[in-house]
Amino acid sequence: MVLKTFGWSFAVTALGLVAAVLFGGWTALGIVAILSVLEISLSFDNAVVNAGILKKMNAFWQKIFLTIGILIAVFGMRLVFPVVIVAISAQLGPIEAVELAFNDKDRYEQLVTDAHPTIAAFGGMFLLMIFLDFVFEDREHKWLAWLERPLAKLGKIDMLSTCIAMIVLLVTSMTFATHAHQHGGTHVDKAQTVLVAGLAGLITYLVVGGLSGFFEGKLEEEEEREHEEEEEARRTGKARTPVALAGKAAFFMFLYLEVLDASFSFDGVIGAFAITNDIVLMALGLGIGAMYVRSLTVYLVRQGTLDDYVYLEHGAHYAIGALAALLLITIQYQISELITGFIGVVLIGWSFWSSVRRNKALAAEEGDADAADKSEVSSGV
């Protein structure tokens, strides 16, 4: 089952890592591996949401989503989108940006380095909003309870995330942006550029978040309707057979899934700029991660179960928060790509380990409860 579901992902991983070594040596291998782990962790929710919708489609449209959809996901959002960001920020044509990335790496690096404050401000604000909205939400499972409980109480204040993000942007524009790092080690004042780019990142998040919220609301309404129909079927004694979506309904659901996938992909693509500016390594790492997201979606659909590692989402969002802070700091200071990637991997790994410990503790408690029940029965109580 695992090999059948994740076989293509394993193959793409092997090819991608070999390509990374051939392209940039062992350092490139490490960057691609980190990007892959980051993309998988940040897109975990994406796989869960996709699975919930995909199971309603018939076999044909499921196959379309997992074939054409993966091409859109990998080559659209994970390859074309980073090039577009670089082209806009460096004021290049898309074709010119690609040609420079392959044929004139020194010139490409210079342009991207000079445009980095713009990219960092846009991406830093986008990622910061994702992190703030997560930590200010009151969740059933709390990983770092000593921190998350008071933050959840503060989250009851309307627009708190947006206010904090704007304050951070103003402080950044008046501090780091006044001595923005440029190619050759020089520093220039880019306060206005950073302020505009940061506002663009904030607006982009609000638009994407609004669309995602709208689609999620529609999905919840559909699930509530189905639940009511099931309850009615139980009361009347009539069997209710789920009907898989087909035709126009499935087509529009397919388009919806692609829009939703693009929305979820923003954090991975933007976060990748905190680790590397090389669009080749970015495409390899994010492409590998996208393959695993698709495989995980299939696995969840076929198994009908969700992952038990409840703190993994927390770790991914804390990694997003760390990347947001590092992006804003790198407007003025240079930070090694491996360091920024390592911080994210450590946070995600820590959350995974905490989830494993939680599952073992729950299993032990259930075992003790079963043993107590058996003891009562044997003693005649």
Short mmCIF file of C-alpha atoms in Angstrom, two decimals:
data_model
loop_
_atom_site.label_atom_id
_atom_site.label_comp_id
_atom_site.label_asym_id
_atom_site.label_seq_id
_atom_site.Cartn_x
_atom_site.Cartn_y
_atom_site.Cartn_z
CA MET A 1 0.00 0.00 0.00
CA VAL A 2 2.76 2.45 1.01
CA LEU A 3 4.96 1.63 -1.99
CA LYS A 4 2.00 1.81 -4.37
CA THR A 5 0.89 5.18 -3.01
CA PHE A 6 4.28 6.81 -2.48
CA GLY A 7 6.23 5.04 -5.24
CA TRP A 8 6.31 8.01 -7.62
CA SER A 9 7.24 10.31 -4.74
CA PHE A 10 10.20 8.08 -3.84
CA ALA A 11 11.32 8.04 -7.48
CA VAL A 12 11.04 11.83 -7.85
CA THR A 13 12.93 12.26 -4.57
CA ALA A 14 15.82 10.13 -5.80
CA LEU A 15 15.99 11.95 -9.14
CA GLY A 16 15.67 15.35 -7.49
CA LEU A 17 18.46 14.71 -4.98
CA VAL A 18 20.77 13.39 -7.69
CA ALA A 19 20.00 16.47 -9.80
CA ALA A 20 20.78 18.69 -6.81
CA VAL A 21 24.20 17.08 -6.31
CA LEU A 22 25.01 17.42 -10.01
CA PHE A 23 23.82 21.03 -10.04
CA GLY A 24 25.45 22.37 -6.88
CA GLY A 25 27.18 19.63 -4.90
CA TRP A 26 26.42 18.44 -1.38
CA THR A 27 25.38 21.91 -0.18
CA ALA A 28 22.67 21.95 -2.83
CA LEU A 29 21.61 18.46 -1.71
CA GLY A 30 21.14 19.72 1.85
CA ILE A 31 19.14 22.76 0.71
CA VAL A 32 16.84 20.65 -1.50
CA ALA A 33 16.28 18.16 1.32
CA ILE A 34 15.41 20.95 3.76
CA LEU A 35 13.04 22.56 1.25
CA SER A 36 11.33 19.21 0.68
CA VAL A 37 10.73 18.64 4.40
CA LEU A 38 9.54 22.22 4.82
CA GLU A 39 7.09 21.96 1.91
CA ILE A 40 5.65 18.65 3.17
CA SER A 41 5.18 20.00 6.69
CA LEU A 42 3.65 23.31 5.61
CA SER A 43 1.32 21.60 3.13
CA PHE A 44 0.09 18.91 5.53
CA ASP A 45 -3.23 20.70 6.01
CA ASN A 46 -3.48 20.98 2.25
CA ALA A 47 -3.39 17.19 1.91
CA VAL A 48 -6.07 16.76 4.57
CA VAL A 49 -8.41 19.30 2.95
CA ASN A 50 -7.76 17.87 -0.52
CA ALA A 51 -8.57 14.37 0.72
CA GLY A 52 -11.86 15.54 2.20
CA ILE A 53 -12.94 16.97 -1.17
CA LEU A 54 -11.34 14.40 -3.46
CA LYS A 55 -13.24 11.50 -1.90
CA LYS A 56 -16.49 13.04 -3.19
CA MET A 57 -15.35 12.85 -6.83
CA ASN A 58 -15.65 9.86 -9.10
CA ALA A 59 -12.59 7.82 -10.16
CA PHE A 60 -12.08 9.75 -13.41
CA TRP A 61 -11.85 13.18 -11.79
CA GLN A 62 -9.71 11.82 -8.98
CA LYS A 63 -7.25 10.65 -11.61
CA ILE A 64 -7.40 14.03 -13.38
CA PHE A 65 -6.58 15.82 -10.12
CA LEU A 66 -3.69 13.49 -9.39
CA THR A 67 -2.18 13.79 -12.90
CA ILE A 68 -2.95 17.18 -14.45
CA GLY A 69 -3.29 18.64 -10.97
CA ILE A 70 0.23 17.63 -10.00
CA LEU A 71 1.61 19.26 -13.15
CA ILE A 72 -0.13 22.51 -12.22
CA ALA A 73 1.05 22.24 -8.63
CA VAL A 74 4.69 21.46 -9.42
CA PHE A 75 5.31 23.48 -12.58
CA GLY A 76 2.82 26.23 -11.86
CA MET A 77 3.13 27.26 -8.25
CA ARG A 78 6.49 25.65 -7.39
CA LEU A 79 8.43 26.62 -10.53
CA VAL A 80 6.71 29.44 -12.41
CA PHE A 81 5.59 31.40 -9.34
CA PRO A 82 9.11 31.78 -7.85
CA VAL A 83 10.37 32.97 -11.26
CA VAL A 84 7.54 35.53 -11.44
CA ILE A 85 8.42 36.83 -7.97
CA VAL A 86 12.09 37.21 -8.92
CA ALA A 87 11.20 38.79 -12.27
CA ILE A 88 8.89 41.39 -10.71
CA SER A 89 11.17 42.26 -7.80
CA ALA A 90 14.30 42.48 -10.02
CA GLN A 91 12.34 44.18 -12.84
CA LEU A 92 13.17 41.45 -15.36
CA GLY A 93 11.16 39.59 -17.97
CA PRO A 94 10.31 36.00 -16.94
CA ILE A 95 12.36 34.53 -19.81
CA GLU A 96 15.30 36.78 -18.97
CA ALA A 97 15.11 35.72 -15.31
CA VAL A 98 15.26 32.04 -16.27
CA GLU A 99 18.11 32.59 -18.72
CA LEU A 100 20.13 34.47 -16.14
CA ALA A 101 19.50 31.77 -13.50
CA PHE A 102 20.98 29.12 -15.81
CA ASN A 103 23.53 31.02 -17.91
CA ASP A 104 24.74 33.96 -15.83
CA LYS A 105 24.50 33.00 -12.17
CA ASP A 106 26.69 35.87 -10.98
CA ARG A 107 24.46 38.50 -12.60
CA TYR A 108 21.34 36.65 -11.43
CA GLU A 109 22.67 36.51 -7.87
CA GLN A 110 23.45 40.23 -7.98
CA LEU A 111 19.94 41.14 -9.16
CA VAL A 112 18.24 38.84 -6.65
CA THR A 113 20.44 40.11 -3.80
CA ASP A 114 19.58 43.72 -4.65
CA ALA A 115 15.88 42.77 -4.88
CA HIS A 116 16.01 40.69 -1.67
CA PRO A 117 14.64 43.45 0.62
CA THR A 118 11.50 43.56 -1.54
CA ILE A 119 11.11 39.77 -1.54
CA ALA A 120 11.89 39.53 2.18
CA ALA A 121 9.39 42.23 3.15
CA PHE A 122 6.62 40.72 1.02
CA GLY A 123 7.29 37.16 2.15
CA GLY A 124 8.03 38.06 5.75
CA MET A 125 4.69 39.78 6.21
CA PHE A 126 2.79 37.00 4.46
CA LEU A 127 4.39 34.32 6.66
CA LEU A 128 4.07 36.44 9.80
CA MET A 129 0.31 36.70 9.31
CA ILE A 130 0.04 32.93 8.91
CA PHE A 131 1.95 32.43 12.16
CA LEU A 132 0.04 35.08 14.14
CA ASP A 133 -3.38 33.84 13.03
CA PHE A 134 -2.37 30.34 14.13
CA VAL A 135 -1.00 31.18 17.60
CA PHE A 136 -3.88 33.54 18.43
CA GLU A 137 -6.50 30.85 17.70
CA ASP A 138 -7.77 28.77 20.61
CA ARG A 139 -7.09 25.16 19.62
CA GLU A 140 -8.10 21.87 21.19
CA HIS A 141 -4.53 20.56 21.23
CA LYS A 142 -1.82 22.79 22.66
CA TRP A 143 1.83 21.95 22.13
CA LEU A 144 3.60 24.68 24.18
CA ALA A 145 0.67 25.22 26.54
CA TRP A 146 2.47 27.79 28.72
CA LEU A 147 2.71 30.04 25.65
CA GLU A 148 -0.35 29.10 23.61
CA ARG A 149 -2.95 29.51 26.38
CA PRO A 150 -2.29 33.24 27.01
CA LEU A 151 -1.91 33.89 23.29
CA ALA A 152 -5.30 32.24 22.65
CA LYS A 153 -6.88 34.61 25.19
CA LEU A 154 -5.28 37.62 23.48
CA GLY A 155 -6.57 36.30 20.16
CA LYS A 156 -10.11 37.24 21.16
CA ILE A 157 -9.20 40.85 20.34
CA ASP A 158 -10.39 41.67 16.81
CA MET A 159 -7.73 42.34 14.14
CA LEU A 160 -4.90 41.74 16.62
CA SER A 161 -2.80 39.80 14.10
CA THR A 162 -3.08 42.55 11.49
CA CYS A 163 -2.23 45.28 14.00
CA ILE A 164 0.86 43.44 15.25
CA ALA A 165 1.99 42.71 11.69
CA MET A 166 1.68 46.38 10.73
CA ILE A 167 3.65 47.43 13.80
CA VAL A 168 6.38 44.93 12.91
CA LEU A 169 6.43 46.27 9.34
CA LEU A 170 6.77 49.89 10.53
CA VAL A 171 9.61 48.96 12.89
CA THR A 172 11.34 46.96 10.15
CA SER A 173 11.07 49.82 7.64
CA MET A 174 12.62 52.22 10.17
CA THR A 175 15.43 49.87 11.29
CA PHE A 176 16.59 47.03 9.02
CA ALA A 177 15.35 48.69 5.83
CA THR A 178 17.38 51.87 6.35
CA HIS A 179 20.57 49.81 5.97
CA ALA A 180 19.37 47.17 3.51
CA HIS A 181 22.05 44.73 2.36
CA GLN A 182 22.98 44.90 -1.33
CA HIS A 183 25.31 43.03 -3.64
CA GLY A 184 28.99 43.61 -2.82
CA GLY A 185 28.37 44.22 0.87
CA THR A 186 27.01 47.77 0.48
CA HIS A 187 23.96 49.07 2.33
CA VAL A 188 21.28 51.47 1.08
CA ASP A 189 18.09 53.00 2.42
CA LYS A 190 15.10 50.98 1.16
CA ALA A 191 12.57 51.97 3.80
CA GLN A 192 9.90 53.01 1.31
CA THR A 193 10.41 49.90 -0.85
CA VAL A 194 10.17 47.60 2.17
CA LEU A 195 7.06 49.38 3.43
CA VAL A 196 5.26 49.03 0.08
CA ALA A 197 6.35 45.39 -0.40
CA GLY A 198 5.31 44.53 3.15
CA LEU A 199 1.88 46.06 2.64
CA ALA A 200 1.56 44.06 -0.59
CA GLY A 201 2.38 40.88 1.33
CA LEU A 202 -0.19 41.73 3.99
CA ILE A 203 -2.89 42.46 1.39
CA THR A 204 -2.05 39.24 -0.47
CA TYR A 205 -2.49 37.24 2.71
CA LEU A 206 -5.83 38.87 3.48
CA VAL A 207 -7.09 38.17 -0.06
CA VAL A 208 -5.85 34.56 -0.07
CA GLY A 209 -7.15 34.02 3.45
CA GLY A 210 -10.52 35.42 2.46
CA LEU A 211 -10.78 33.08 -0.52
CA SER A 212 -9.68 30.08 1.54
CA GLY A 213 -12.18 30.96 4.26
CA PHE A 214 -14.95 31.30 1.69
CA PHE A 215 -14.19 27.89 0.16
CA GLU A 216 -13.82 26.24 3.57
CA GLY A 217 -17.18 27.71 4.58
CA LYS A 218 -18.80 26.23 1.49
CA LEU A 219 -17.23 22.88 2.29
CA GLU A 220 -18.52 22.99 5.87
CA GLU A 221 -22.01 23.81 4.64
CA GLU A 222 -21.87 20.83 2.29
CA GLU A 223 -20.70 18.55 5.11
CA GLU A 224 -23.49 19.78 7.39
CA ARG A 225 -26.05 19.13 4.64
CA GLU A 226 -24.72 15.60 4.16
CA HIS A 227 -24.84 15.00 7.90
CA GLU A 228 -28.47 16.10 8.03
CA GLU A 229 -29.30 13.77 5.13
CA GLU A 230 -27.62 10.88 6.95
CA GLU A 231 -29.62 11.61 10.11
CA GLU A 232 -32.82 11.72 8.05
CA ALA A 233 -31.92 8.40 6.43
CA ARG A 234 -31.43 6.79 9.86
CA ARG A 235 -34.80 8.05 11.09
CA THR A 236 -36.70 6.89 8.01
CA GLY A 237 -34.78 3.65 7.66
CA LYS A 238 -33.85 4.42 4.06
CA ALA A 239 -30.40 3.63 2.84
CA ARG A 240 -28.42 6.65 1.65
CA THR A 241 -25.81 5.98 -1.01
CA PRO A 242 -23.15 8.69 -1.41
CA VAL A 243 -23.01 9.95 -4.99
CA ALA A 244 -19.56 10.80 -6.31
CA LEU A 245 -19.33 14.13 -8.06
CA ALA A 246 -19.06 13.97 -11.85
CA GLY A 247 -19.51 16.22 -14.90
CA LYS A 248 -19.72 19.97 -14.33
CA ALA A 249 -19.89 19.60 -10.56
CA ALA A 250 -16.63 17.66 -10.50
CA PHE A 251 -15.00 20.05 -12.99
CA PHE A 252 -15.74 23.09 -10.84
CA MET A 253 -14.64 21.18 -7.76
CA PHE A 254 -11.38 20.42 -9.60
CA LEU A 255 -10.90 24.15 -10.31
CA TYR A 256 -11.67 24.88 -6.68
CA LEU A 257 -9.05 22.38 -5.54
CA GLU A 258 -6.42 23.99 -7.79
CA VAL A 259 -7.21 27.47 -6.42
CA LEU A 260 -7.09 26.12 -2.89
CA ASP A 261 -3.80 24.34 -3.60
CA ALA A 262 -2.33 27.56 -4.97
CA SER A 263 -3.41 29.38 -1.81
CA PHE A 264 -1.80 26.75 0.40
CA SER A 265 1.36 26.88 -1.74
CA PHE A 266 2.06 30.53 -0.99
CA ASP A 267 3.65 29.82 2.40
CA GLY A 268 5.95 27.12 1.02
CA VAL A 269 7.10 29.21 -1.94
CA ILE A 270 7.58 32.37 0.09
CA GLY A 271 9.29 30.45 2.90
CA ALA A 272 11.70 28.96 0.39
CA PHE A 273 13.14 32.43 -0.26
CA ALA A 274 14.33 32.45 3.36
CA ILE A 275 16.46 29.40 2.55
CA THR A 276 17.66 30.01 -1.03
CA ASN A 277 17.30 32.41 -3.97
CA ASP A 278 18.26 29.76 -6.51
CA ILE A 279 15.12 28.94 -8.52
CA VAL A 280 16.56 25.58 -9.63
CA LEU A 281 17.06 24.33 -6.06
CA MET A 282 13.74 25.88 -5.11
CA ALA A 283 11.92 24.03 -7.90
CA LEU A 284 13.60 20.73 -7.00
CA GLY A 285 12.86 20.96 -3.28
CA LEU A 286 9.30 22.27 -3.59
CA GLY A 287 8.57 19.85 -6.44
CA ILE A 288 9.60 16.87 -4.31
CA GLY A 289 7.45 18.17 -1.46
CA ALA A 290 4.48 18.67 -3.76
CA MET A 291 4.71 15.03 -4.89
CA TYR A 292 4.50 13.84 -1.28
CA VAL A 293 1.53 16.11 -0.62
CA ARG A 294 -0.29 14.48 -3.54
CA SER A 295 0.69 10.98 -2.35
CA LEU A 296 -0.45 11.81 1.18
CA THR A 297 -3.77 13.00 -0.24
CA VAL A 298 -4.25 9.67 -2.01
CA TYR A 299 -3.26 7.78 1.13
CA LEU A 300 -5.80 9.65 3.26
CA VAL A 301 -8.54 9.03 0.67
CA ARG A 302 -7.80 5.30 0.41
CA GLN A 303 -7.26 4.69 4.10
CA GLY A 304 -10.03 6.96 5.32
CA THR A 305 -7.98 8.01 8.35
CA LEU A 306 -6.08 11.17 9.31
CA ASP A 307 -2.69 11.51 10.88
CA ASP A 308 -2.38 11.20 14.66
CA TYR A 309 0.59 13.52 15.02
CA VAL A 310 -1.39 16.43 16.43
CA TYR A 311 1.57 18.72 17.16
CA LEU A 312 3.05 18.55 13.67
CA GLU A 313 0.86 21.45 12.55
CA HIS A 314 2.13 23.48 15.50
CA GLY A 315 5.75 22.79 14.61
CA ALA A 316 5.17 23.78 10.99
CA HIS A 317 3.60 27.10 12.00
CA TYR A 318 6.34 27.89 14.52
CA ALA A 319 8.78 27.21 11.67
CA ILE A 320 6.79 29.70 9.57
CA GLY A 321 7.10 32.27 12.37
CA ALA A 322 10.85 31.70 12.57
CA LEU A 323 11.20 32.04 8.79
CA ALA A 324 9.18 35.27 8.85
CA ALA A 325 11.48 36.78 11.48
CA LEU A 326 14.59 35.62 9.65
CA LEU A 327 13.35 37.04 6.35
CA LEU A 328 12.88 40.47 7.90
CA ILE A 329 16.29 40.31 9.59
CA THR A 330 17.98 39.35 6.33
CA ILE A 331 16.91 42.69 4.85
CA GLN A 332 20.00 44.07 6.59
CA TYR A 333 22.04 41.07 7.72
CA GLN A 334 23.18 37.98 5.83
CA ILE A 335 22.21 34.64 7.40
CA SER A 336 23.36 31.27 6.09
CA GLU A 337 20.72 29.36 4.13
CA LEU A 338 21.51 26.17 6.06
CA ILE A 339 20.94 27.90 9.40
CA THR A 340 17.50 29.18 8.42
CA GLY A 341 16.55 25.77 7.05
CA PHE A 342 17.93 23.96 10.10
CA ILE A 343 15.80 26.01 12.48
CA GLY A 344 12.65 25.00 10.62
CA VAL A 345 13.59 21.33 10.53
CA VAL A 346 14.39 21.33 14.27
CA LEU A 347 11.02 22.84 15.15
CA ILE A 348 9.14 20.40 12.94
CA GLY A 349 11.17 17.45 14.25
CA TRP A 350 10.57 18.54 17.84
CA SER A 351 6.82 18.72 17.25
CA PHE A 352 6.86 15.28 15.64
CA TRP A 353 8.75 13.82 18.62
CA SER A 354 6.28 15.48 21.02
CA SER A 355 3.40 13.92 19.06
CA VAL A 356 4.98 10.47 19.29
CA ARG A 357 5.44 10.86 23.05
CA ARG A 358 1.81 11.96 23.40
CA ASN A 359 0.57 8.93 21.44
CA LYS A 360 2.66 6.58 23.59
CA ALA A 361 1.35 8.17 26.79
CA LEU A 362 -2.26 7.84 25.60
CA ALA A 363 -1.65 4.21 24.63
CA ALA A 364 -0.16 3.52 28.06
CA GLU A 365 -3.16 5.12 29.80
CA GLU A 366 -5.55 3.03 27.71
CA GLY A 367 -3.54 -0.10 28.58
CA ASP A 368 -3.70 0.69 32.30
CA ALA A 369 -7.45 1.31 32.06
CA ASP A 370 -8.00 -2.02 30.26
CA ALA A 371 -5.90 -3.83 32.86
CA ALA A 372 -7.94 -2.24 35.66
CA ASP A 373 -11.20 -3.29 34.00
CA LYS A 374 -9.97 -6.88 33.64
CA SER A 375 -8.88 -6.91 37.28
CA GLU A 376 -12.32 -5.76 38.41
CA VAL A 377 -14.00 -8.42 36.31
CA SER A 378 -11.74 -11.23 37.60
CA SER A 379 -12.31 -10.18 41.22
CA GLY A 380 -16.06 -10.23 40.69
CA VAL A 381 -16.58 -6.53 41.19
#
